[in-house]
Amino acid sequence: MRWFTYTSVIVRNIVTVLTDVIVLLSFIAAIRYMDILYTSCIAVMFLFSLYSEYRKFSIPRVLLTIIASLVILYFVLIFDINNLAVQLIEVLLILLGIKLLGNKVIRDFMQIYAISLLVLATLGLLVPTLIYALYILLFVALLSLTLVFLTYYAEDAGLLLSRETVKIIFSRCAWIPLFAVPVSIIIFFILPRSQFPFLSFLNRPAEART
């Protein structure tokens, strides 16, 4: 099956490509903080998912559920409160990679976006403010665009959209983050903020051991 024609594009393929870009954004943003072993595993899963999407096959959902359960159990066993943010990012990205390997419906796409958002939210504890703002801006732009096409996908995954229609949707959605960022900044200063350090435990110094 062709991904596009000279005059139109299949909605399913647009959603798939945009979803892969969102996952890739989360991975690139977090890669410098991750262990090389987990980085390699996630990269292999991502590349394999691209191959499976091209060849139109997927791993059985039951097998993926078992693997995901074992991954969660493993991270529970090695849990370290002093390295919580990094471990959380690692387990979320591995679960994200596992999610990419299965057959995806609307629910799966939404879960992928939610996990990607959690990765970026956790990354906010580690990344400098300006760089983090750039990641969030890109994520908001991509997500708003993807959700529009996901609406078409829910009606008919095989729907063909003309290239002109796709261009119009892309140009209209580009304005959403431009309005969202200033509004978010205004809300940040207007809404009251608690003085209690909820996340102080993340900066707890390691105790000396003998």
PDB file of C-alpha atoms in Angstrom:
ATOM      1  CA  MET A   1       0.000   0.000   0.000  1.00  0.00           C
ATOM      2  CA  ARG A   2       1.383   3.394  -0.956  1.00  0.00           C
ATOM      3  CA  TRP A   3       1.747   6.024   1.739  1.00  0.00           C
ATOM      4  CA  PHE A   4       0.647   8.828  -0.574  1.00  0.00           C
ATOM      5  CA  THR A   5      -0.229   9.705  -4.143  1.00  0.00           C
ATOM      6  CA  TYR A   6       0.826  12.733  -6.119  1.00  0.00           C
ATOM      7  CA  THR A   7      -2.337  14.604  -5.147  1.00  0.00           C
ATOM      8  CA  SER A   8      -3.391  13.124  -1.788  1.00  0.00           C
ATOM      9  CA  VAL A   9      -2.128  11.597   1.471  1.00  0.00           C
ATOM     10  CA  ILE A  10      -3.649   8.822   3.614  1.00  0.00           C
ATOM     11  CA  VAL A  11      -4.657  10.044   7.086  1.00  0.00           C
ATOM     12  CA  ARG A  12      -3.314   6.888   8.763  1.00  0.00           C
ATOM     13  CA  ASN A  13       0.151   7.609   7.418  1.00  0.00           C
ATOM     14  CA  ILE A  14       0.097  11.249   8.495  1.00  0.00           C
ATOM     15  CA  VAL A  15      -0.830  10.253  12.054  1.00  0.00           C
ATOM     16  CA  THR A  16       1.852   7.549  12.095  1.00  0.00           C
ATOM     17  CA  VAL A  17       4.604   9.911  10.940  1.00  0.00           C
ATOM     18  CA  LEU A  18       3.616  12.687  13.354  1.00  0.00           C
ATOM     19  CA  THR A  19       3.438  10.186  16.227  1.00  0.00           C
ATOM     20  CA  ASP A  20       6.947   8.959  15.412  1.00  0.00           C
ATOM     21  CA  VAL A  21       8.195  12.556  15.398  1.00  0.00           C
ATOM     22  CA  ILE A  22       6.648  13.197  18.836  1.00  0.00           C
ATOM     23  CA  VAL A  23       8.323  10.072  20.234  1.00  0.00           C
ATOM     24  CA  LEU A  24      11.621  11.050  18.613  1.00  0.00           C
ATOM     25  CA  LEU A  25      11.389  14.510  20.184  1.00  0.00           C
ATOM     26  CA  SER A  26      10.964  12.993  23.664  1.00  0.00           C
ATOM     27  CA  PHE A  27      13.858  10.615  23.051  1.00  0.00           C
ATOM     28  CA  ILE A  28      16.241  13.314  21.774  1.00  0.00           C
ATOM     29  CA  ALA A  29      15.353  15.607  24.667  1.00  0.00           C
ATOM     30  CA  ALA A  30      16.184  12.926  27.256  1.00  0.00           C
ATOM     31  CA  ILE A  31      19.039  11.020  25.624  1.00  0.00           C
ATOM     32  CA  ARG A  32      21.871  12.886  27.363  1.00  0.00           C
ATOM     33  CA  TYR A  33      20.562  11.899  30.799  1.00  0.00           C
ATOM     34  CA  MET A  34      20.066   8.194  30.095  1.00  0.00           C
ATOM     35  CA  ASP A  35      22.302   5.164  30.514  1.00  0.00           C
ATOM     36  CA  ILE A  36      23.807   3.907  27.245  1.00  0.00           C
ATOM     37  CA  LEU A  37      22.127   0.496  27.671  1.00  0.00           C
ATOM     38  CA  TYR A  38      18.614   1.969  27.878  1.00  0.00           C
ATOM     39  CA  THR A  39      19.416   4.428  25.082  1.00  0.00           C
ATOM     40  CA  SER A  40      20.443   1.566  22.795  1.00  0.00           C
ATOM     41  CA  CYS A  41      17.326  -0.483  23.648  1.00  0.00           C
ATOM     42  CA  ILE A  42      15.004   2.418  22.921  1.00  0.00           C
ATOM     43  CA  ALA A  43      16.802   3.261  19.666  1.00  0.00           C
ATOM     44  CA  VAL A  44      16.507  -0.363  18.478  1.00  0.00           C
ATOM     45  CA  MET A  45      12.803  -0.482  19.360  1.00  0.00           C
ATOM     46  CA  PHE A  46      12.166   2.804  17.559  1.00  0.00           C
ATOM     47  CA  LEU A  47      13.960   1.660  14.403  1.00  0.00           C
ATOM     48  CA  PHE A  48      12.180  -1.696  14.504  1.00  0.00           C
ATOM     49  CA  SER A  49       8.829   0.083  14.842  1.00  0.00           C
ATOM     50  CA  LEU A  50       9.619   2.104  11.707  1.00  0.00           C
ATOM     51  CA  TYR A  51      10.393  -1.129   9.869  1.00  0.00           C
ATOM     52  CA  SER A  52       7.204  -2.810  11.125  1.00  0.00           C
ATOM     53  CA  GLU A  53       5.124   0.190  10.064  1.00  0.00           C
ATOM     54  CA  TYR A  54       6.651   0.035   6.591  1.00  0.00           C
ATOM     55  CA  ARG A  55       6.149  -3.740   6.326  1.00  0.00           C
ATOM     56  CA  LYS A  56       2.657  -3.574   7.876  1.00  0.00           C
ATOM     57  CA  PHE A  57       3.076  -6.021  10.759  1.00  0.00           C
ATOM     58  CA  SER A  58       3.067  -5.759  14.552  1.00  0.00           C
ATOM     59  CA  ILE A  59       3.988  -7.790  17.634  1.00  0.00           C
ATOM     60  CA  PRO A  60       1.042  -9.444  19.463  1.00  0.00           C
ATOM     61  CA  ARG A  61      -0.409  -7.224  22.187  1.00  0.00           C
ATOM     62  CA  VAL A  62      -0.304 -10.000  24.829  1.00  0.00           C
ATOM     63  CA  LEU A  63       3.446 -10.425  24.395  1.00  0.00           C
ATOM     64  CA  LEU A  64       4.009  -6.675  24.621  1.00  0.00           C
ATOM     65  CA  THR A  65       1.925  -6.505  27.806  1.00  0.00           C
ATOM     66  CA  ILE A  66       4.054  -9.218  29.399  1.00  0.00           C
ATOM     67  CA  ILE A  67       7.281  -7.449  28.410  1.00  0.00           C
ATOM     68  CA  ALA A  68       5.992  -4.117  29.739  1.00  0.00           C
ATOM     69  CA  SER A  69       5.042  -5.744  33.061  1.00  0.00           C
ATOM     70  CA  LEU A  70       8.538  -7.226  33.385  1.00  0.00           C
ATOM     71  CA  VAL A  71      10.113  -3.843  32.617  1.00  0.00           C
ATOM     72  CA  ILE A  72       8.051  -2.150  35.319  1.00  0.00           C
ATOM     73  CA  LEU A  73       8.949  -4.898  37.804  1.00  0.00           C
ATOM     74  CA  TYR A  74      12.648  -4.504  36.976  1.00  0.00           C
ATOM     75  CA  PHE A  75      12.585  -0.757  37.606  1.00  0.00           C
ATOM     76  CA  VAL A  76      10.701  -1.277  40.861  1.00  0.00           C
ATOM     77  CA  LEU A  77      13.487  -3.615  42.009  1.00  0.00           C
ATOM     78  CA  ILE A  78      16.268  -1.137  41.165  1.00  0.00           C
ATOM     79  CA  PHE A  79      14.348   1.914  42.392  1.00  0.00           C
ATOM     80  CA  ASP A  80      16.602   4.652  43.791  1.00  0.00           C
ATOM     81  CA  ILE A  81      15.028   7.752  45.338  1.00  0.00           C
ATOM     82  CA  ASN A  82      18.210   9.759  44.680  1.00  0.00           C
ATOM     83  CA  ASN A  83      17.969   9.087  40.948  1.00  0.00           C
ATOM     84  CA  LEU A  84      14.193   9.149  40.622  1.00  0.00           C
ATOM     85  CA  ALA A  85      13.859  11.609  37.731  1.00  0.00           C
ATOM     86  CA  VAL A  86      16.318   9.794  35.452  1.00  0.00           C
ATOM     87  CA  GLN A  87      14.888   6.355  36.258  1.00  0.00           C
ATOM     88  CA  LEU A  88      11.375   7.590  35.586  1.00  0.00           C
ATOM     89  CA  ILE A  89      12.416   8.967  32.196  1.00  0.00           C
ATOM     90  CA  GLU A  90      14.146   5.687  31.319  1.00  0.00           C
ATOM     91  CA  VAL A  91      11.196   3.468  32.196  1.00  0.00           C
ATOM     92  CA  LEU A  92       8.728   5.782  30.431  1.00  0.00           C
ATOM     93  CA  LEU A  93      10.761   5.797  27.230  1.00  0.00           C
ATOM     94  CA  ILE A  94      11.163   2.010  27.272  1.00  0.00           C
ATOM     95  CA  LEU A  95       7.402   1.653  27.738  1.00  0.00           C
ATOM     96  CA  LEU A  96       6.982   4.134  24.899  1.00  0.00           C
ATOM     97  CA  GLY A  97       9.197   1.999  22.667  1.00  0.00           C
ATOM     98  CA  ILE A  98       7.190  -1.103  23.564  1.00  0.00           C
ATOM     99  CA  LYS A  99       3.974   0.748  22.752  1.00  0.00           C
ATOM    100  CA  LEU A 100       5.267   1.571  19.279  1.00  0.00           C
ATOM    101  CA  LEU A 101       5.778  -2.104  18.442  1.00  0.00           C
ATOM    102  CA  GLY A 102       2.119  -3.091  18.685  1.00  0.00           C
ATOM    103  CA  ASN A 103      -0.906  -2.545  16.504  1.00  0.00           C
ATOM    104  CA  LYS A 104      -2.110   0.988  17.246  1.00  0.00           C
ATOM    105  CA  VAL A 105      -5.677   2.251  17.528  1.00  0.00           C
ATOM    106  CA  ILE A 106      -6.936   5.602  18.829  1.00  0.00           C
ATOM    107  CA  ARG A 107      -6.397   4.580  22.468  1.00  0.00           C
ATOM    108  CA  ASP A 108      -2.790   3.568  21.775  1.00  0.00           C
ATOM    109  CA  PHE A 109      -1.989   6.841  20.044  1.00  0.00           C
ATOM    110  CA  MET A 110      -3.401   8.799  22.984  1.00  0.00           C
ATOM    111  CA  GLN A 111      -1.342   6.715  25.416  1.00  0.00           C
ATOM    112  CA  ILE A 112       1.793   7.401  23.383  1.00  0.00           C
ATOM    113  CA  TYR A 113       1.158  11.148  23.544  1.00  0.00           C
ATOM    114  CA  ALA A 114       0.472  10.950  27.300  1.00  0.00           C
ATOM    115  CA  ILE A 115       3.707   9.036  27.967  1.00  0.00           C
ATOM    116  CA  SER A 116       5.671  11.492  25.807  1.00  0.00           C
ATOM    117  CA  LEU A 117       4.192  14.359  27.819  1.00  0.00           C
ATOM    118  CA  LEU A 118       5.184  12.646  31.077  1.00  0.00           C
ATOM    119  CA  VAL A 119       8.742  12.259  29.778  1.00  0.00           C
ATOM    120  CA  LEU A 120       8.961  15.963  28.986  1.00  0.00           C
ATOM    121  CA  ALA A 121       7.323  16.903  32.290  1.00  0.00           C
ATOM    122  CA  THR A 122       9.896  14.863  34.225  1.00  0.00           C
ATOM    123  CA  LEU A 123      12.634  16.292  32.053  1.00  0.00           C
ATOM    124  CA  GLY A 124      11.726  19.728  33.376  1.00  0.00           C
ATOM    125  CA  LEU A 125      13.526  18.781  36.608  1.00  0.00           C
ATOM    126  CA  LEU A 126      16.793  18.283  34.722  1.00  0.00           C
ATOM    127  CA  VAL A 127      16.872  20.572  31.668  1.00  0.00           C
ATOM    128  CA  PRO A 128      17.735  24.310  31.711  1.00  0.00           C
ATOM    129  CA  THR A 129      14.656  26.513  31.466  1.00  0.00           C
ATOM    130  CA  LEU A 130      15.109  27.956  27.954  1.00  0.00           C
ATOM    131  CA  ILE A 131      15.919  24.621  26.331  1.00  0.00           C
ATOM    132  CA  TYR A 132      12.996  22.999  28.136  1.00  0.00           C
ATOM    133  CA  ALA A 133      10.675  25.747  26.880  1.00  0.00           C
ATOM    134  CA  LEU A 134      11.775  24.954  23.323  1.00  0.00           C
ATOM    135  CA  TYR A 135      10.981  21.255  23.780  1.00  0.00           C
ATOM    136  CA  ILE A 136       7.545  22.080  25.180  1.00  0.00           C
ATOM    137  CA  LEU A 137       6.821  24.508  22.350  1.00  0.00           C
ATOM    138  CA  LEU A 138       7.698  21.881  19.737  1.00  0.00           C
ATOM    139  CA  PHE A 139       5.649  19.261  21.569  1.00  0.00           C
ATOM    140  CA  VAL A 140       2.576  21.510  21.756  1.00  0.00           C
ATOM    141  CA  ALA A 141       2.870  22.332  18.046  1.00  0.00           C
ATOM    142  CA  LEU A 142       3.224  18.686  17.047  1.00  0.00           C
ATOM    143  CA  LEU A 143       0.495  17.470  19.392  1.00  0.00           C
ATOM    144  CA  SER A 144      -2.059  20.052  18.272  1.00  0.00           C
ATOM    145  CA  LEU A 145      -1.372  19.138  14.659  1.00  0.00           C
ATOM    146  CA  THR A 146      -1.532  15.395  15.328  1.00  0.00           C
ATOM    147  CA  LEU A 147      -4.823  15.613  17.221  1.00  0.00           C
ATOM    148  CA  VAL A 148      -6.459  17.314  14.253  1.00  0.00           C
ATOM    149  CA  PHE A 149      -5.469  14.472  11.941  1.00  0.00           C
ATOM    150  CA  LEU A 150      -6.365  11.946  14.643  1.00  0.00           C
ATOM    151  CA  THR A 151      -9.929  13.271  14.462  1.00  0.00           C
ATOM    152  CA  TYR A 152     -10.031  12.347  10.777  1.00  0.00           C
ATOM    153  CA  TYR A 153      -8.390   9.015  11.649  1.00  0.00           C
ATOM    154  CA  ALA A 154     -11.198   8.215  14.100  1.00  0.00           C
ATOM    155  CA  GLU A 155     -13.743   8.595  11.315  1.00  0.00           C
ATOM    156  CA  ASP A 156     -11.828   6.752   8.597  1.00  0.00           C
ATOM    157  CA  ALA A 157      -8.176   5.708   8.936  1.00  0.00           C
ATOM    158  CA  GLY A 158      -7.926   5.174   5.190  1.00  0.00           C
ATOM    159  CA  LEU A 159      -9.305   8.585   4.289  1.00  0.00           C
ATOM    160  CA  LEU A 160      -7.440  10.409   1.531  1.00  0.00           C
ATOM    161  CA  LEU A 161      -6.768  14.114   2.086  1.00  0.00           C
ATOM    162  CA  SER A 162      -5.663  16.369  -0.736  1.00  0.00           C
ATOM    163  CA  ARG A 163      -2.256  17.969  -0.422  1.00  0.00           C
ATOM    164  CA  GLU A 164      -3.899  21.392  -0.320  1.00  0.00           C
ATOM    165  CA  THR A 165      -6.052  20.354   2.642  1.00  0.00           C
ATOM    166  CA  VAL A 166      -2.995  19.010   4.465  1.00  0.00           C
ATOM    167  CA  LYS A 167      -1.118  22.269   3.856  1.00  0.00           C
ATOM    168  CA  ILE A 168      -4.033  24.315   5.208  1.00  0.00           C
ATOM    169  CA  ILE A 169      -4.244  22.184   8.372  1.00  0.00           C
ATOM    170  CA  PHE A 170      -0.490  22.511   8.930  1.00  0.00           C
ATOM    171  CA  SER A 171      -0.577  26.295   8.520  1.00  0.00           C
ATOM    172  CA  ARG A 172      -3.620  26.755  10.790  1.00  0.00           C
ATOM    173  CA  CYS A 173      -2.228  24.543  13.559  1.00  0.00           C
ATOM    174  CA  ALA A 174       1.080  26.414  13.530  1.00  0.00           C
ATOM    175  CA  TRP A 175      -0.684  29.344  15.199  1.00  0.00           C
ATOM    176  CA  ILE A 176      -1.837  27.329  18.216  1.00  0.00           C
ATOM    177  CA  PRO A 177       1.501  27.251  20.113  1.00  0.00           C
ATOM    178  CA  LEU A 178       2.091  30.916  19.264  1.00  0.00           C
ATOM    179  CA  PHE A 179      -1.050  31.764  21.237  1.00  0.00           C
ATOM    180  CA  ALA A 180      -0.630  29.023  23.858  1.00  0.00           C
ATOM    181  CA  VAL A 181       2.823  30.111  25.064  1.00  0.00           C
ATOM    182  CA  PRO A 182       1.953  33.755  25.906  1.00  0.00           C
ATOM    183  CA  VAL A 183      -1.275  32.618  27.598  1.00  0.00           C
ATOM    184  CA  SER A 184       0.663  30.032  29.631  1.00  0.00           C
ATOM    185  CA  ILE A 185       3.131  32.685  30.770  1.00  0.00           C
ATOM    186  CA  ILE A 186       0.296  34.969  31.860  1.00  0.00           C
ATOM    187  CA  ILE A 187      -1.405  32.129  33.772  1.00  0.00           C
ATOM    188  CA  PHE A 188       1.921  31.263  35.432  1.00  0.00           C
ATOM    189  CA  PHE A 189       2.138  34.737  36.967  1.00  0.00           C
ATOM    190  CA  ILE A 190      -1.576  35.079  37.767  1.00  0.00           C
ATOM    191  CA  LEU A 191      -2.287  31.755  39.495  1.00  0.00           C
ATOM    192  CA  PRO A 192      -1.231  31.415  43.153  1.00  0.00           C
ATOM    193  CA  ARG A 193       1.712  29.115  43.862  1.00  0.00           C
ATOM    194  CA  SER A 194       2.313  27.055  46.956  1.00  0.00           C
ATOM    195  CA  GLN A 195       5.382  27.835  49.089  1.00  0.00           C
ATOM    196  CA  PHE A 196       5.687  24.187  50.119  1.00  0.00           C
ATOM    197  CA  PRO A 197       8.547  22.409  48.282  1.00  0.00           C
ATOM    198  CA  PHE A 198       6.618  19.393  46.977  1.00  0.00           C
ATOM    199  CA  LEU A 199       9.563  18.053  44.957  1.00  0.00           C
ATOM    200  CA  SER A 200      12.304  18.686  47.485  1.00  0.00           C
ATOM    201  CA  PHE A 201      12.892  14.936  47.862  1.00  0.00           C
ATOM    202  CA  LEU A 202      14.294  14.856  44.307  1.00  0.00           C
ATOM    203  CA  ASN A 203      17.259  16.938  45.449  1.00  0.00           C
ATOM    204  CA  ARG A 204      17.888  14.941  48.616  1.00  0.00           C
ATOM    205  CA  PRO A 205      21.668  14.386  48.989  1.00  0.00           C
ATOM    206  CA  ALA A 206      22.895  10.819  48.990  1.00  0.00           C
ATOM    207  CA  GLU A 207      23.696   9.423  52.432  1.00  0.00           C
ATOM    208  CA  ALA A 208      27.194   8.247  53.183  1.00  0.00           C
ATOM    209  CA  ARG A 209      27.648   4.506  53.430  1.00  0.00           C
ATOM    210  CA  THR A 210      30.293   2.500  55.241  1.00  0.00           C
TER     211      THR A 210
END
